[in-house]
CSV table of C-alpha atoms in Angstrom, one decimal:
chain,number,residue,atom,x,y,z
A,1,MET,CA,106.8,6.8,21.3
A,2,LEU,CA,104.6,6.1,18.6
A,3,ALA,CA,102.6,3.8,20.8
A,4,CYS,CA,102.0,6.8,23.3
A,5,LEU,CA,100.8,8.9,20.1
A,6,ALA,CA,98.4,6.2,19.1
A,7,MET,CA,96.7,6.2,22.6
A,8,PRO,CA,93.6,8.2,23.1
A,9,ILE,CA,94.1,11.5,25.1
A,10,ASP,CA,92.1,10.5,28.0
A,11,GLN,CA,94.2,7.0,28.3
A,12,VAL,CA,97.6,9.2,29.0
A,13,SER,CA,98.2,8.9,32.7
A,14,GLU,CA,99.2,12.3,34.2
A,15,VAL,CA,101.9,12.9,36.8
A,16,PRO,CA,100.5,14.2,40.2
A,17,PRO,CA,101.6,17.9,41.0
A,18,ASP,CA,103.4,16.7,44.0
A,19,HIS,CA,105.9,14.6,41.8
A,20,LEU,CA,107.1,17.5,39.9
A,21,PHE,CA,110.7,19.0,40.3
A,22,ASP,CA,110.5,22.3,41.3
A,23,PRO,CA,114.2,23.7,41.5
A,24,VAL,CA,113.3,26.9,43.9
A,25,THR,CA,111.9,24.4,46.8
A,26,ALA,CA,115.1,22.1,46.1
A,27,ARG,CA,117.5,25.1,46.6
A,28,ALA,CA,115.7,25.9,49.9
A,29,GLU,CA,115.7,22.3,51.2
A,30,HIS,CA,119.5,22.4,50.6
A,31,LEU,CA,120.1,25.9,52.2
A,32,THR,CA,117.9,25.1,55.2
A,33,PRO,CA,120.1,24.5,58.2
A,34,GLY,CA,119.9,21.0,59.9
A,35,GLU,CA,118.5,20.6,63.1
A,36,PRO,CA,121.3,20.8,66.1
A,37,ARG,CA,122.2,17.9,67.6
A,38,VAL,CA,121.3,17.2,71.3
A,39,LEU,CA,124.2,17.1,73.6
A,40,SER,CA,124.5,14.8,76.4
A,41,LYS,CA,125.2,15.9,80.1
A,42,LYS,CA,128.7,15.2,79.9
A,43,GLU,CA,129.5,17.2,76.6
A,44,GLU,CA,127.2,20.1,78.3
A,45,LEU,CA,129.6,20.3,81.1
A,46,ALA,CA,132.7,20.3,79.0
A,47,ARG,CA,131.4,23.3,76.8
A,48,ASP,CA,130.5,25.0,79.9
A,49,LYS,CA,133.8,24.4,81.4
A,50,ALA,CA,135.4,26.0,78.1
A,51,LEU,CA,133.4,28.9,78.2
A,52,ARG,CA,133.8,29.8,81.8
A,53,PRO,CA,136.5,32.7,82.4
A,54,ASP,CA,139.4,31.5,83.9
A,55,VAL,CA,139.4,33.7,86.9
A,56,HIS,CA,141.7,32.5,90.1
A,57,VAL,CA,142.5,34.9,92.8
A,58,SER,CA,144.1,33.7,95.8
A,59,ASP,CA,143.8,35.1,99.4
A,60,ALA,CA,147.5,36.3,99.3
A,61,ASP,CA,146.5,38.6,96.1
A,62,LEU,CA,143.7,39.9,97.7
A,63,ALA,CA,145.5,41.0,100.8
A,64,ARG,CA,148.2,42.5,98.4
A,65,TRP,CA,146.0,44.8,96.5
A,66,SER,CA,143.9,46.1,99.5
A,67,THR,CA,147.3,46.9,101.3
A,68,PRO,CA,149.5,48.4,98.9
A,69,SER,CA,153.2,48.9,99.8
A,70,ARG,CA,154.0,52.1,101.3
A,71,ALA,CA,156.2,52.8,98.1
A,72,ALA,CA,153.5,52.3,95.8
A,73,ARG,CA,151.0,54.3,97.7
A,74,ALA,CA,153.8,57.0,97.5
A,75,ARG,CA,154.2,56.5,93.5
A,76,ARG,CA,150.4,56.8,93.1
A,77,LEU,CA,150.2,59.8,95.0
A,78,ALA,CA,153.2,61.3,93.4
A,79,SER,CA,151.4,60.8,89.8
A,80,ARG,CA,148.3,62.2,90.6
A,81,ALA,CA,147.7,65.8,89.3
A,82,PRO,CA,147.0,68.4,92.3
A,83,GLN,CA,143.5,69.0,93.4
A,84,SER,CA,142.5,66.0,91.5
A,85,ASP,CA,139.9,63.6,92.5
A,86,PRO,CA,140.8,61.0,95.4
A,87,VAL,CA,141.9,57.8,93.7
A,88,LEU,CA,140.8,54.6,95.7
A,89,TRP,CA,142.8,51.1,95.8
A,90,PRO,CA,140.7,47.9,95.4
A,91,GLY,CA,138.9,47.3,99.0
A,92,GLU,CA,140.1,50.8,100.1
A,93,ARG,CA,137.2,53.5,101.4
A,94,ILE,CA,137.9,57.2,101.4
A,95,GLU,CA,137.1,58.7,104.9
A,96,PRO,CA,135.5,62.2,104.4
A,97,VAL,CA,137.3,65.0,106.3
A,98,THR,CA,134.0,66.0,107.1
A,99,THR,CA,130.2,65.8,106.4
A,100,LEU,CA,128.0,68.7,106.0
A,101,PHE,CA,124.5,68.6,107.1
A,102,ASN,CA,121.6,70.9,106.0
A,103,ILE,CA,119.0,71.4,109.0
A,104,TRP,CA,116.4,72.9,106.6
A,105,THR,CA,116.6,70.4,103.9
A,106,HIS,CA,118.4,67.3,105.8
A,107,GLU,CA,120.9,67.0,103.0
A,108,ALA,CA,124.5,65.7,103.7
A,109,LEU,CA,127.2,66.7,101.5
A,110,PRO,CA,130.8,65.1,102.5
A,111,ILE,CA,134.0,66.8,101.8
A,112,LEU,CA,136.8,64.3,100.7
A,113,PRO,CA,140.2,64.8,101.0
A,114,GLY,CA,141.9,66.4,97.9
A,115,GLU,CA,138.6,66.4,96.4
A,116,GLY,CA,139.4,70.1,94.9
A,117,HIS,CA,137.1,72.0,92.7
A,118,ALA,CA,134.9,68.8,91.9
A,119,ILE,CA,132.8,69.8,95.1
A,120,ASP,CA,132.1,73.5,93.9
A,121,GLY,CA,128.6,72.6,92.0
A,122,ARG,CA,127.6,70.6,94.7
A,123,PHE,CA,128.2,73.5,97.3
A,124,HIS,CA,126.2,75.5,95.4
A,125,SER,CA,123.4,73.6,95.3
A,126,PHE,CA,123.5,72.7,98.9
A,127,LEU,CA,123.8,76.1,100.4
A,128,ARG,CA,120.9,77.0,98.0
A,129,ASP,CA,117.9,79.0,100.0
A,130,HIS,CA,115.6,76.6,101.4
A,131,PHE,CA,112.5,79.2,101.8
A,132,THR,CA,112.6,79.6,97.7
A,133,ASN,CA,115.0,76.7,96.5
A,134,GLN,CA,116.8,79.5,94.8
A,135,ALA,CA,120.6,78.8,94.4
A,136,THR,CA,123.7,81.1,93.6
A,137,HIS,CA,127.5,80.7,93.1
A,138,MET,CA,128.7,80.7,96.6
A,139,ASP,CA,132.3,81.5,97.5
A,140,VAL,CA,134.1,78.5,97.4
A,141,ARG,CA,136.7,80.1,100.2
A,142,LEU,CA,134.0,79.2,102.5
A,143,ILE,CA,134.8,75.5,101.8
A,144,ASP,CA,138.5,76.0,103.0
A,145,VAL,CA,136.8,77.6,106.2
A,146,LEU,CA,134.8,74.4,106.9
A,147,ARG,CA,137.4,72.2,106.1
A,148,ARG,CA,139.7,74.1,108.7
A,149,VAL,CA,137.3,73.9,111.1
A,150,ALA,CA,136.5,70.2,110.8
A,151,GLY,CA,140.3,69.6,111.0
A,152,LYS,CA,140.7,71.6,114.1
A,153,PHE,CA,138.1,70.1,115.9
A,154,SER,CA,138.0,66.7,114.5
A,155,ALA,CA,134.4,67.1,113.3
A,156,ARG,CA,132.9,64.1,111.2
A,157,ARG,CA,129.7,66.5,111.1
A,158,ILE,CA,129.1,70.2,110.6
A,159,GLU,CA,125.6,71.6,111.0
A,160,VAL,CA,124.8,74.4,108.5
A,161,VAL,CA,122.0,76.6,109.7
A,162,SER,CA,122.1,79.0,106.8
A,163,GLY,CA,123.9,79.4,103.3
A,164,TYR,CA,122.4,81.4,100.3
A,165,ARG,CA,119.4,83.8,101.3
A,166,SER,CA,117.3,85.1,98.5
A,167,PRO,CA,116.3,88.7,98.7
A,168,LYS,CA,112.6,87.8,99.4
A,169,TYR,CA,113.5,85.4,102.1
A,170,ASN,CA,115.7,88.2,103.7
A,171,LEU,CA,113.1,90.6,103.6
A,172,MET,CA,110.9,88.2,105.2
A,173,LEU,CA,113.2,87.8,107.8
A,174,ARG,CA,113.6,91.2,108.5
A,175,LYS,CA,109.6,91.9,108.6
A,176,LYS,CA,109.5,89.4,111.4
A,177,GLY,CA,112.3,91.3,113.5
A,178,HIS,CA,115.4,88.8,113.1
A,179,GLN,CA,118.5,90.3,113.5
A,180,VAL,CA,119.4,90.4,109.5
A,181,ALA,CA,121.2,93.3,107.8
A,182,ARG,CA,119.6,94.8,104.7
A,183,HIS,CA,122.3,93.9,102.6
A,184,SER,CA,123.4,90.5,104.1
A,185,GLN,CA,126.6,88.6,103.0
A,186,HIS,CA,124.3,85.6,102.7
A,187,MET,CA,122.6,87.2,99.6
A,188,GLU,CA,125.5,87.7,98.1
A,189,GLY,CA,126.4,84.0,98.5
A,190,HIS,CA,129.5,84.7,100.5
A,191,ALA,CA,128.4,83.4,104.0
A,192,VAL,CA,127.6,80.4,105.8
A,193,ASP,CA,126.1,80.0,109.5
A,194,PHE,CA,127.1,76.6,110.9
A,195,ARG,CA,127.9,75.0,114.5
A,196,ILE,CA,129.4,71.6,115.7
A,197,ARG,CA,127.2,69.3,117.9
A,198,GLY,CA,129.5,68.9,121.3
A,199,VAL,CA,132.1,71.7,120.8
A,200,ALA,CA,131.4,75.1,122.6
A,201,THR,CA,130.1,77.8,120.0
A,202,ARG,CA,132.7,80.2,121.4
A,203,GLN,CA,135.3,77.7,120.8
A,204,VAL,CA,134.4,77.8,117.2
A,205,LEU,CA,134.0,81.5,117.1
A,206,HIS,CA,137.9,81.9,118.5
A,207,TYR,CA,139.0,79.6,115.8
A,208,VAL,CA,137.4,80.8,112.9
A,209,ARG,CA,138.6,84.7,114.0
A,210,SER,CA,142.0,83.7,113.9
A,211,LEU,CA,141.7,82.7,110.2
A,212,HIS,CA,141.2,86.5,109.2
A,213,MET,CA,139.0,85.2,106.5
A,214,GLY,CA,136.3,87.8,106.4
A,215,GLY,CA,133.5,88.7,108.8
A,216,VAL,CA,132.6,86.6,112.0
A,217,GLY,CA,129.6,86.7,113.9
A,218,PHE,CA,128.5,84.9,117.6
A,219,TYR,CA,125.1,83.9,118.1
A,220,PRO,CA,125.5,82.2,121.5
A,221,HIS,CA,121.4,81.9,121.9
A,222,SER,CA,121.2,80.3,118.6
A,223,GLN,CA,124.5,78.4,118.9
A,224,PHE,CA,125.9,79.2,115.6
A,225,VAL,CA,128.9,80.8,114.1
A,226,HIS,CA,128.7,83.2,111.1
A,227,SER,CA,131.6,83.2,108.5
A,228,ASP,CA,131.6,85.1,105.2
A,229,THR,CA,134.4,86.5,103.0
A,230,GLY,CA,133.4,90.0,103.2
A,231,PRO,CA,135.9,92.6,105.1
A,232,VAL,CA,137.2,91.4,108.5
A,233,ARG,CA,134.9,92.5,111.6
A,234,TYR,CA,133.4,90.9,114.7
A,235,TRP,CA,130.0,91.2,115.8
A,236,THR,CA,127.9,89.3,118.7
A,237,GLY,CA,124.0,88.4,117.8
A,238,SER,CA,121.4,86.5,119.5
């Protein structure tokens, strides 16, 4: 020690900066995660197998789920609330009672069995005025008329000729000479005009009249039937 002090200052060897101990750097190196070990192909296969979900479904299971027993189906139907949406079994498809087709907008609206009031909102929009694109709250009793007609004639498709009619469109039709009432039930959202391809219009007319749901109009030249929920009355147009 005394010898070092006796040496000239320029002869004291200096320690290089990179050899100095830095506790912050040393701690960072200690906390740095190491490099992951490269797995062999055999180890990769074993890992993938362990992480793969264990799903084994036999053909017998699929057959049993897709065709439930009558007792199971009865229990499921009994547990359903009235007017609730239809419930599907795995692999089961619900066939619509019928499908409404709007001849103006080319839109289709399937009516499903047991659908209840879930169809109401779509029904209002489906029967909107195609001329002004305006919609109104249609009388949902018209859905029941269409359901009954479809069941009577096994109609998979019903063509809708007219639903809601705005005052503007109704006035335009009157000015063009069409047989349109000044205060039409269409303007109130209480009427629908429809036809069924392959079924005589007169046959549809007689059945709708037998329902006594309201007014029924017969248009043999245009080949459609008018049904509304107003007072019971009958007429023939063109």
